[in-house]
């Protein structure tokens, strides 16, 4: 799991969102994924850079949607940390793909928790969409890494990855 190096303070007049809220956790996980994709860009093969950019853009769009939802509830969404510690050292295209896979697994876990805990339609939709998208990207990274099986039965679950 990717962990923040530090978290900046905010001067916003809106209430700070509950850090245990599954929407907040999903937003923070998306921030970490965006950071991860930024790091791995320097290490992936040139043929994968477009894919990495596309996936990073997808994570930004999902994070922005979550932030708007948090703001609509009258709260301040979490700000991205200045940096994150990746779970593995990225030194080449293979470790870059493994880091990307790890980010997708982390996002799937956050979205599964959101889906399980959401008490409204918006939260459930964000959870279901995010879980599906992360599971597809994780499967694509497993293909790139030549892992088998490519898909897991229960994405986002502790046993399902």
mmCIF file with all atom_site columns, N, CA and C in Angstrom, residues 22-75:
data_model
loop_
_atom_site.group_PDB
_atom_site.id
_atom_site.type_symbol
_atom_site.label_atom_id
_atom_site.label_alt_id
_atom_site.label_comp_id
_atom_site.label_asym_id
_atom_site.label_entity_id
_atom_site.label_seq_id
_atom_site.pdbx_PDB_ins_code
_atom_site.Cartn_x
_atom_site.Cartn_y
_atom_site.Cartn_z
_atom_site.occupancy
_atom_site.B_iso_or_equiv
_atom_site.pdbx_formal_charge
_atom_site.auth_seq_id
_atom_site.auth_comp_id
_atom_site.auth_asym_id
_atom_site.auth_atom_id
_atom_site.pdbx_PDB_model_num
ATOM 1   N N  . UNK A 1 22 ? -15.558 6.473  3.945   1.00 0.00 ? 22 UNK A N  1
ATOM 2   C CA . UNK A 1 22 ? -15.050 5.710  2.801   1.00 0.00 ? 22 UNK A CA 1
ATOM 3   C C  . UNK A 1 22 ? -14.856 6.551  1.544   1.00 0.00 ? 22 UNK A C  1
ATOM 4   N N  . UNK A 1 23 ? -15.604 7.647  1.390   1.00 0.00 ? 23 UNK A N  1
ATOM 5   C CA . UNK A 1 23 ? -15.360 8.552  0.261   1.00 0.00 ? 23 UNK A CA 1
ATOM 6   C C  . UNK A 1 23 ? -14.013 9.240  0.406   1.00 0.00 ? 23 UNK A C  1
ATOM 7   N N  . UNK A 1 24 ? -13.685 9.644  1.614   1.00 0.00 ? 24 UNK A N  1
ATOM 8   C CA . UNK A 1 24 ? -12.401 10.295 1.873   1.00 0.00 ? 24 UNK A CA 1
ATOM 9   C C  . UNK A 1 24 ? -11.260 9.303  1.639   1.00 0.00 ? 24 UNK A C  1
ATOM 10  N N  . UNK A 1 25 ? -11.426 8.087  2.122   1.00 0.00 ? 25 UNK A N  1
ATOM 11  C CA . UNK A 1 25 ? -10.406 7.056  1.910   1.00 0.00 ? 25 UNK A CA 1
ATOM 12  C C  . UNK A 1 25 ? -10.212 6.816  0.408   1.00 0.00 ? 25 UNK A C  1
ATOM 13  N N  . UNK A 1 26 ? -11.300 6.762  -0.347  1.00 0.00 ? 26 UNK A N  1
ATOM 14  C CA . UNK A 1 26 ? -11.195 6.571  -1.792  1.00 0.00 ? 26 UNK A CA 1
ATOM 15  C C  . UNK A 1 26 ? -10.463 7.744  -2.444  1.00 0.00 ? 26 UNK A C  1
ATOM 16  N N  . UNK A 1 27 ? -10.763 8.972  -2.008  1.00 0.00 ? 27 UNK A N  1
ATOM 17  C CA . UNK A 1 27 ? -10.073 10.145 -2.554  1.00 0.00 ? 27 UNK A CA 1
ATOM 18  C C  . UNK A 1 27 ? -8.580  10.090 -2.256  1.00 0.00 ? 27 UNK A C  1
ATOM 19  N N  . UNK A 1 28 ? -8.240  9.718  -1.030  1.00 0.00 ? 28 UNK A N  1
ATOM 20  C CA . UNK A 1 28 ? -6.825  9.621  -0.660  1.00 0.00 ? 28 UNK A CA 1
ATOM 21  C C  . UNK A 1 28 ? -6.122  8.517  -1.446  1.00 0.00 ? 28 UNK A C  1
ATOM 22  N N  . UNK A 1 29 ? -6.815  7.414  -1.668  1.00 0.00 ? 29 UNK A N  1
ATOM 23  C CA . UNK A 1 29 ? -6.238  6.315  -2.436  1.00 0.00 ? 29 UNK A CA 1
ATOM 24  C C  . UNK A 1 29 ? -6.040  6.743  -3.890  1.00 0.00 ? 29 UNK A C  1
ATOM 25  N N  . UNK A 1 30 ? -6.967  7.511  -4.415  1.00 0.00 ? 30 UNK A N  1
ATOM 26  C CA . UNK A 1 30 ? -6.808  8.039  -5.776  1.00 0.00 ? 30 UNK A CA 1
ATOM 27  C C  . UNK A 1 30 ? -5.618  8.990  -5.849  1.00 0.00 ? 30 UNK A C  1
ATOM 28  N N  . UNK A 1 31 ? -5.440  9.841  -4.835  1.00 0.00 ? 31 UNK A N  1
ATOM 29  C CA . UNK A 1 31 ? -4.272  10.729 -4.817  1.00 0.00 ? 31 UNK A CA 1
ATOM 30  C C  . UNK A 1 31 ? -2.974  9.920  -4.862  1.00 0.00 ? 31 UNK A C  1
ATOM 31  N N  . UNK A 1 32 ? -2.927  8.840  -4.107  1.00 0.00 ? 32 UNK A N  1
ATOM 32  C CA . UNK A 1 32 ? -1.738  7.985  -4.103  1.00 0.00 ? 32 UNK A CA 1
ATOM 33  C C  . UNK A 1 32 ? -1.539  7.319  -5.461  1.00 0.00 ? 32 UNK A C  1
ATOM 34  N N  . UNK A 1 33 ? -2.622  6.897  -6.099  1.00 0.00 ? 33 UNK A N  1
ATOM 35  C CA . UNK A 1 33 ? -2.517  6.276  -7.422  1.00 0.00 ? 33 UNK A CA 1
ATOM 36  C C  . UNK A 1 33 ? -1.991  7.275  -8.451  1.00 0.00 ? 33 UNK A C  1
ATOM 37  N N  . UNK A 1 34 ? -2.492  8.504  -8.393  1.00 0.00 ? 34 UNK A N  1
ATOM 38  C CA . UNK A 1 34 ? -2.029  9.548  -9.315  1.00 0.00 ? 34 UNK A CA 1
ATOM 39  C C  . UNK A 1 34 ? -0.530  9.772  -9.132  1.00 0.00 ? 34 UNK A C  1
ATOM 40  N N  . UNK A 1 35 ? -0.086  9.824  -7.888  1.00 0.00 ? 35 UNK A N  1
ATOM 41  C CA . UNK A 1 35 ? 1.345   9.978  -7.605  1.00 0.00 ? 35 UNK A CA 1
ATOM 42  C C  . UNK A 1 35 ? 2.123   8.791  -8.180  1.00 0.00 ? 35 UNK A C  1
ATOM 43  N N  . UNK A 1 36 ? 1.622   7.591  -7.940  1.00 0.00 ? 36 UNK A N  1
ATOM 44  C CA . UNK A 1 36 ? 2.297   6.380  -8.425  1.00 0.00 ? 36 UNK A CA 1
ATOM 45  C C  . UNK A 1 36 ? 2.459   6.424  -9.938  1.00 0.00 ? 36 UNK A C  1
ATOM 46  N N  . UNK A 1 37 ? 1.392   6.773  -10.638 1.00 0.00 ? 37 UNK A N  1
ATOM 47  C CA . UNK A 1 37 ? 1.482   6.850  -12.100 1.00 0.00 ? 37 UNK A CA 1
ATOM 48  C C  . UNK A 1 37 ? 2.468   7.916  -12.547 1.00 0.00 ? 37 UNK A C  1
ATOM 49  N N  . UNK A 1 38 ? 2.577   8.999  -11.798 1.00 0.00 ? 38 UNK A N  1
ATOM 50  C CA . UNK A 1 38 ? 3.576   10.009 -12.124 1.00 0.00 ? 38 UNK A CA 1
ATOM 51  C C  . UNK A 1 38 ? 4.987   9.473  -12.004 1.00 0.00 ? 38 UNK A C  1
ATOM 52  N N  . UNK A 1 39 ? 5.240   8.692  -10.960 1.00 0.00 ? 39 UNK A N  1
ATOM 53  C CA . UNK A 1 39 ? 6.574   8.113  -10.761 1.00 0.00 ? 39 UNK A CA 1
ATOM 54  C C  . UNK A 1 39 ? 6.897   7.097  -11.852 1.00 0.00 ? 39 UNK A C  1
ATOM 55  N N  . UNK A 1 40 ? 5.958   6.220  -12.142 1.00 0.00 ? 40 UNK A N  1
ATOM 56  C CA . UNK A 1 40 ? 6.281   5.125  -13.063 1.00 0.00 ? 40 UNK A CA 1
ATOM 57  C C  . UNK A 1 40 ? 6.441   5.585  -14.507 1.00 0.00 ? 40 UNK A C  1
ATOM 58  N N  . UNK A 1 41 ? 5.949   6.773  -14.827 1.00 0.00 ? 41 UNK A N  1
ATOM 59  C CA . UNK A 1 41 ? 6.094   7.286  -16.185 1.00 0.00 ? 41 UNK A CA 1
ATOM 60  C C  . UNK A 1 41 ? 7.554   7.288  -16.622 1.00 0.00 ? 41 UNK A C  1
ATOM 61  N N  . UNK A 1 42 ? 8.443   7.568  -15.712 1.00 0.00 ? 42 UNK A N  1
ATOM 62  C CA . UNK A 1 42 ? 9.869   7.622  -16.042 1.00 0.00 ? 42 UNK A CA 1
ATOM 63  C C  . UNK A 1 42 ? 10.475  6.248  -16.285 1.00 0.00 ? 42 UNK A C  1
ATOM 64  N N  . UNK A 1 43 ? 9.770   5.195  -15.908 1.00 0.00 ? 43 UNK A N  1
ATOM 65  C CA . UNK A 1 43 ? 10.354  3.855  -15.972 1.00 0.00 ? 43 UNK A CA 1
ATOM 66  C C  . UNK A 1 43 ? 9.675   2.914  -16.959 1.00 0.00 ? 43 UNK A C  1
ATOM 67  N N  . UNK A 1 44 ? 8.469   3.227  -17.382 1.00 0.00 ? 44 UNK A N  1
ATOM 68  C CA . UNK A 1 44 ? 7.781   2.321  -18.304 1.00 0.00 ? 44 UNK A CA 1
ATOM 69  C C  . UNK A 1 44 ? 8.364   2.451  -19.704 1.00 0.00 ? 44 UNK A C  1
ATOM 70  N N  . UNK A 1 45 ? 8.175   1.419  -20.487 1.00 0.00 ? 45 UNK A N  1
ATOM 71  C CA . UNK A 1 45 ? 8.609   1.452  -21.881 1.00 0.00 ? 45 UNK A CA 1
ATOM 72  C C  . UNK A 1 45 ? 7.835   2.548  -22.617 1.00 0.00 ? 45 UNK A C  1
ATOM 73  N N  . UNK A 1 46 ? 8.459   3.107  -23.620 1.00 0.00 ? 46 UNK A N  1
ATOM 74  C CA . UNK A 1 46 ? 7.830   4.176  -24.395 1.00 0.00 ? 46 UNK A CA 1
ATOM 75  C C  . UNK A 1 46 ? 6.468   3.734  -24.939 1.00 0.00 ? 46 UNK A C  1
ATOM 76  N N  . UNK A 1 47 ? 6.342   2.472  -25.267 1.00 0.00 ? 47 UNK A N  1
ATOM 77  C CA . UNK A 1 47 ? 5.083   1.961  -25.813 1.00 0.00 ? 47 UNK A CA 1
ATOM 78  C C  . UNK A 1 47 ? 3.945   1.962  -24.791 1.00 0.00 ? 47 UNK A C  1
ATOM 79  N N  . UNK A 1 48 ? 4.250   2.082  -23.514 1.00 0.00 ? 48 UNK A N  1
ATOM 80  C CA . UNK A 1 48 ? 3.226   2.079  -22.457 1.00 0.00 ? 48 UNK A CA 1
ATOM 81  C C  . UNK A 1 48 ? 2.925   3.479  -21.912 1.00 0.00 ? 48 UNK A C  1
ATOM 82  N N  . UNK A 1 49 ? 3.654   4.478  -22.335 1.00 0.00 ? 49 UNK A N  1
ATOM 83  C CA . UNK A 1 49 ? 3.460   5.819  -21.768 1.00 0.00 ? 49 UNK A CA 1
ATOM 84  C C  . UNK A 1 49 ? 2.062   6.367  -22.027 1.00 0.00 ? 49 UNK A C  1
ATOM 85  N N  . UNK A 1 50 ? 1.502   6.090  -23.180 1.00 0.00 ? 50 UNK A N  1
ATOM 86  C CA . UNK A 1 50 ? 0.149   6.560  -23.461 1.00 0.00 ? 50 UNK A CA 1
ATOM 87  C C  . UNK A 1 50 ? -0.850  5.889  -22.518 1.00 0.00 ? 50 UNK A C  1
ATOM 88  N N  . UNK A 1 51 ? -0.665  4.607  -22.269 1.00 0.00 ? 51 UNK A N  1
ATOM 89  C CA . UNK A 1 51 ? -1.537  3.886  -21.343 1.00 0.00 ? 51 UNK A CA 1
ATOM 90  C C  . UNK A 1 51 ? -1.413  4.460  -19.939 1.00 0.00 ? 51 UNK A C  1
ATOM 91  N N  . UNK A 1 52 ? -0.191  4.713  -19.509 1.00 0.00 ? 52 UNK A N  1
ATOM 92  C CA . UNK A 1 52 ? 0.035   5.285  -18.175 1.00 0.00 ? 52 UNK A CA 1
ATOM 93  C C  . UNK A 1 52 ? -0.642  6.645  -18.073 1.00 0.00 ? 52 UNK A C  1
ATOM 94  N N  . UNK A 1 53 ? -0.522  7.471  -19.092 1.00 0.00 ? 53 UNK A N  1
ATOM 95  C CA . UNK A 1 53 ? -1.165  8.789  -19.075 1.00 0.00 ? 53 UNK A CA 1
ATOM 96  C C  . UNK A 1 53 ? -2.688  8.649  -19.029 1.00 0.00 ? 53 UNK A C  1
ATOM 97  N N  . UNK A 1 54 ? -3.216  7.711  -19.793 1.00 0.00 ? 54 UNK A N  1
ATOM 98  C CA . UNK A 1 54 ? -4.667  7.471  -19.808 1.00 0.00 ? 54 UNK A CA 1
ATOM 99  C C  . UNK A 1 54 ? -5.149  7.026  -18.427 1.00 0.00 ? 54 UNK A C  1
ATOM 100 N N  . UNK A 1 55 ? -4.418  6.120  -17.803 1.00 0.00 ? 55 UNK A N  1
ATOM 101 C CA . UNK A 1 55 ? -4.817  5.622  -16.482 1.00 0.00 ? 55 UNK A CA 1
ATOM 102 C C  . UNK A 1 55 ? -4.707  6.716  -15.424 1.00 0.00 ? 55 UNK A C  1
ATOM 103 N N  . UNK A 1 56 ? -3.642  7.526  -15.507 1.00 0.00 ? 56 UNK A N  1
ATOM 104 C CA . UNK A 1 56 ? -3.497  8.642  -14.556 1.00 0.00 ? 56 UNK A CA 1
ATOM 105 C C  . UNK A 1 56 ? -4.657  9.624  -14.725 1.00 0.00 ? 56 UNK A C  1
ATOM 106 N N  . UNK A 1 57 ? -5.032  9.908  -15.968 1.00 0.00 ? 57 UNK A N  1
ATOM 107 C CA . UNK A 1 57 ? -6.166  10.799 -16.220 1.00 0.00 ? 57 UNK A CA 1
ATOM 108 C C  . UNK A 1 57 ? -7.462  10.213 -15.651 1.00 0.00 ? 57 UNK A C  1
ATOM 109 N N  . UNK A 1 58 ? -7.644  8.906  -15.776 1.00 0.00 ? 58 UNK A N  1
ATOM 110 C CA . UNK A 1 58 ? -8.842  8.249  -15.238 1.00 0.00 ? 58 UNK A CA 1
ATOM 111 C C  . UNK A 1 58 ? -8.883  8.386  -13.715 1.00 0.00 ? 58 UNK A C  1
ATOM 112 N N  . UNK A 1 59 ? -7.726  8.235  -13.082 1.00 0.00 ? 59 UNK A N  1
ATOM 113 C CA . UNK A 1 59 ? -7.667  8.394  -11.624 1.00 0.00 ? 59 UNK A CA 1
ATOM 114 C C  . UNK A 1 59 ? -7.955  9.840  -11.210 1.00 0.00 ? 59 UNK A C  1
ATOM 115 N N  . UNK A 1 60 ? -7.439  10.805 -11.974 1.00 0.00 ? 60 UNK A N  1
ATOM 116 C CA . UNK A 1 60 ? -7.731  12.212 -11.673 1.00 0.00 ? 60 UNK A CA 1
ATOM 117 C C  . UNK A 1 60 ? -9.226  12.499 -11.799 1.00 0.00 ? 60 UNK A C  1
ATOM 118 N N  . UNK A 1 61 ? -9.834  11.989 -12.850 1.00 0.00 ? 61 UNK A N  1
ATOM 119 C CA . UNK A 1 61 ? -11.271 12.216 -13.059 1.00 0.00 ? 61 UNK A CA 1
ATOM 120 C C  . UNK A 1 61 ? -12.082 11.593 -11.931 1.00 0.00 ? 61 UNK A C  1
ATOM 121 N N  . UNK A 1 62 ? -11.718 10.398 -11.525 1.00 0.00 ? 62 UNK A N  1
ATOM 122 C CA . UNK A 1 62 ? -12.442 9.722  -10.438 1.00 0.00 ? 62 UNK A CA 1
ATOM 123 C C  . UNK A 1 62 ? -12.237 10.494 -9.135  1.00 0.00 ? 62 UNK A C  1
ATOM 124 N N  . UNK A 1 63 ? -11.008 10.916 -8.853  1.00 0.00 ? 63 UNK A N  1
ATOM 125 C CA . UNK A 1 63 ? -10.718 11.694 -7.636  1.00 0.00 ? 63 UNK A CA 1
ATOM 126 C C  . UNK A 1 63 ? -11.505 13.004 -7.624  1.00 0.00 ? 63 UNK A C  1
ATOM 127 N N  . UNK A 1 64 ? -11.545 13.663 -8.783  1.00 0.00 ? 64 UNK A N  1
ATOM 128 C CA . UNK A 1 64 ? -12.275 14.931 -8.876  1.00 0.00 ? 64 UNK A CA 1
ATOM 129 C C  . UNK A 1 64 ? -13.767 14.725 -8.627  1.00 0.00 ? 64 UNK A C  1
ATOM 130 N N  . UNK A 1 65 ? -14.320 13.620 -9.124  1.00 0.00 ? 65 UNK A N  1
ATOM 131 C CA . UNK A 1 65 ? -15.736 13.321 -8.875  1.00 0.00 ? 65 UNK A CA 1
ATOM 132 C C  . UNK A 1 65 ? -15.985 13.101 -7.382  1.00 0.00 ? 65 UNK A C  1
ATOM 133 N N  . UNK A 1 66 ? -15.083 12.377 -6.745  1.00 0.00 ? 66 UNK A N  1
ATOM 134 C CA . UNK A 1 66 ? -15.222 12.142 -5.302  1.00 0.00 ? 66 UNK A CA 1
ATOM 135 C C  . UNK A 1 66 ? -15.112 13.460 -4.543  1.00 0.00 ? 66 UNK A C  1
ATOM 136 N N  . UNK A 1 67 ? -14.147 14.288 -4.923  1.00 0.00 ? 67 UNK A N  1
ATOM 137 C CA . UNK A 1 67 ? -13.986 15.588 -4.257  1.00 0.00 ? 67 UNK A CA 1
ATOM 138 C C  . UNK A 1 67 ? -15.247 16.437 -4.386  1.00 0.00 ? 67 UNK A C  1
ATOM 139 N N  . UNK A 1 68 ? -15.859 16.436 -5.572  1.00 0.00 ? 68 UNK A N  1
ATOM 140 C CA . UNK A 1 68 ? -17.104 17.206 -5.751  1.00 0.00 ? 68 UNK A CA 1
ATOM 141 C C  . UNK A 1 68 ? -18.213 16.658 -4.851  1.00 0.00 ? 68 UNK A C  1
ATOM 142 N N  . UNK A 1 69 ? -18.255 15.361 -4.693  1.00 0.00 ? 69 UNK A N  1
ATOM 143 C CA . UNK A 1 69 ? -19.273 14.738 -3.836  1.00 0.00 ? 69 UNK A CA 1
ATOM 144 C C  . UNK A 1 69 ? -19.052 15.120 -2.378  1.00 0.00 ? 69 UNK A C  1
ATOM 145 N N  . UNK A 1 70 ? -17.801 15.108 -1.948  1.00 0.00 ? 70 UNK A N  1
ATOM 146 C CA . UNK A 1 70 ? -17.475 15.511 -0.574  1.00 0.00 ? 70 UNK A CA 1
ATOM 147 C C  . UNK A 1 70 ? -17.835 16.978 -0.365  1.00 0.00 ? 70 UNK A C  1
ATOM 148 N N  . UNK A 1 71 ? -17.505 17.827 -1.339  1.00 0.00 ? 71 UNK A N  1
ATOM 149 C CA . UNK A 1 71 ? -17.825 19.258 -1.242  1.00 0.00 ? 71 UNK A CA 1
ATOM 150 C C  . UNK A 1 71 ? -19.333 19.492 -1.225  1.00 0.00 ? 71 UNK A C  1
ATOM 151 N N  . UNK A 1 72 ? -20.075 18.712 -2.009  1.00 0.00 ? 72 UNK A N  1
ATOM 152 C CA . UNK A 1 72 ? -21.535 18.858 -2.043  1.00 0.00 ? 72 UNK A CA 1
ATOM 153 C C  . UNK A 1 72 ? -22.156 18.558 -0.681  1.00 0.00 ? 72 UNK A C  1
ATOM 154 N N  . UNK A 1 73 ? -21.457 17.743 0.116   1.00 0.00 ? 73 UNK A N  1
ATOM 155 C CA . UNK A 1 73 ? -21.926 17.434 1.472   1.00 0.00 ? 73 UNK A CA 1
ATOM 156 C C  . UNK A 1 73 ? -21.487 18.501 2.473   1.00 0.00 ? 73 UNK A C  1
ATOM 157 N N  . UNK A 1 74 ? -20.813 19.549 1.982   1.00 0.00 ? 74 UNK A N  1
ATOM 158 C CA . UNK A 1 74 ? -20.395 20.642 2.852   1.00 0.00 ? 74 UNK A CA 1
ATOM 159 C C  . UNK A 1 74 ? -19.067 20.420 3.540   1.00 0.00 ? 74 UNK A C  1
ATOM 160 N N  . UNK A 1 75 ? -18.294 19.469 3.055   1.00 0.00 ? 75 UNK A N  1
ATOM 161 C CA . UNK A 1 75 ? -16.998 19.164 3.661   1.00 0.00 ? 75 UNK A CA 1
ATOM 162 C C  . UNK A 1 75 ? -15.861 19.489 2.714   1.00 0.00 ? 75 UNK A C  1
#
